[in-house]
Amino acid sequence: MLTLKEIYEVYEQHKNDYDIPVENIKLGNKEFNFNEQTALLGVINLSVDSWWNHSVCYTREQAIRRGRVLTAQGADIIDIGVEATSKNTPRVDELKQTSQLLPVLETLSQEGILTSVETYYPEVARECLKCGANVINFTGTENSEEIYKAVADFDGAIIICYVEGKHARDVEEFDWAKAKDPIVLVYDYLAKETEKATKLGVNKIFIDPAIGLGYSNFYYDYENAGKRLNYQIKSLLNAFRLRKLGFPVFNQIPSALEIGGEEIRSTQVFLSVFAALGKSDLLRTHEISKVKAVLETLSLA
């Protein structure tokens, strides 16, 4: 069982990194001060294959309405994706991604709602930025320079993910032996990619240890649920150590169907506490109103 002593030991061992500030980022007309407040990323799934069906939108109108609702609930940015990351779902090509994304982006952008697009296709990223997207949630490793150049051309922001594969659909088994310290595992890769991105003109960067990707032994080997959750909680509690790179830290709040069962939606709310304690700067969650309440409660303590 995780105890207060273990949480304190994380701080005690790395306390010199705990108060390192990161750069503020301006998106659209909004200035984010991550040294004072955690921001929230709401989710619109345009993929009907997504297992998190509470956020699936089947039509453009549903997606736009959900974007408005999430914003009213407290989402700072709305993340839109067309392709589910699970291995047993169909791939979505660039043309289909673009045709589904642009109508939603256009309306939300006109209404002043900040948007993020989850993709690993450079052309999709460029077209979405042209249409008003503010952030590219880059869930890949291939063609990174093309992605970074597109983001720089439109003065956008990027979420740089740690991915053990070409993209989120290409991951295999996760190597637990390498992941004894989750920050050591991802640090060098994120350092290399942020340096590459800044040299290409990108100055609005989020770094993502990507603890929610669908590695086969993460979500397809249910006996590993405890090991996966241990790794994810450890990553969340240690997230502040990545701020040494100078950029705000992005984390997807994980979930645990094997443990939550019918209360699966409550697990993200519970795990958001660890994300807040570890000083994640931007949190992606399907449960905006509930996680916002958690953050507000913690801020009063």
Short mmCIF file of N, CA, C and O in Angstrom, two decimals, residues 12 98 156 223 230 274:
data_model
loop_
_atom_site.label_atom_id
_atom_site.label_comp_id
_atom_site.label_asym_id
_atom_site.label_seq_id
_atom_site.Cartn_x
_atom_site.Cartn_y
_atom_site.Cartn_z
N GLU A 12 11.72 14.18 -0.46
CA GLU A 12 13.00 14.30 0.25
C GLU A 12 14.18 13.98 -0.67
O GLU A 12 15.22 14.65 -0.62
N THR A 98 -8.32 14.56 -41.37
CA THR A 98 -8.49 15.99 -41.67
C THR A 98 -9.95 16.34 -41.91
O THR A 98 -10.46 17.35 -41.40
N GLY A 156 2.39 27.67 -32.94
CA GLY A 156 1.57 26.82 -32.09
C GLY A 156 2.38 26.22 -30.96
O GLY A 156 3.56 26.51 -30.77
N GLU A 223 -3.39 -9.15 -15.49
CA GLU A 223 -2.67 -9.53 -14.28
C GLU A 223 -1.61 -8.49 -13.92
O GLU A 223 -1.12 -8.46 -12.80
N ASN A 230 1.28 1.02 -10.27
CA ASN A 230 2.43 1.44 -9.47
C ASN A 230 3.35 2.34 -10.28
O ASN A 230 3.80 3.38 -9.80
N PHE A 274 -2.64 12.43 -7.21
CA PHE A 274 -1.20 12.19 -7.36
C PHE A 274 -0.61 13.11 -8.42
O PHE A 274 0.53 13.57 -8.30
#
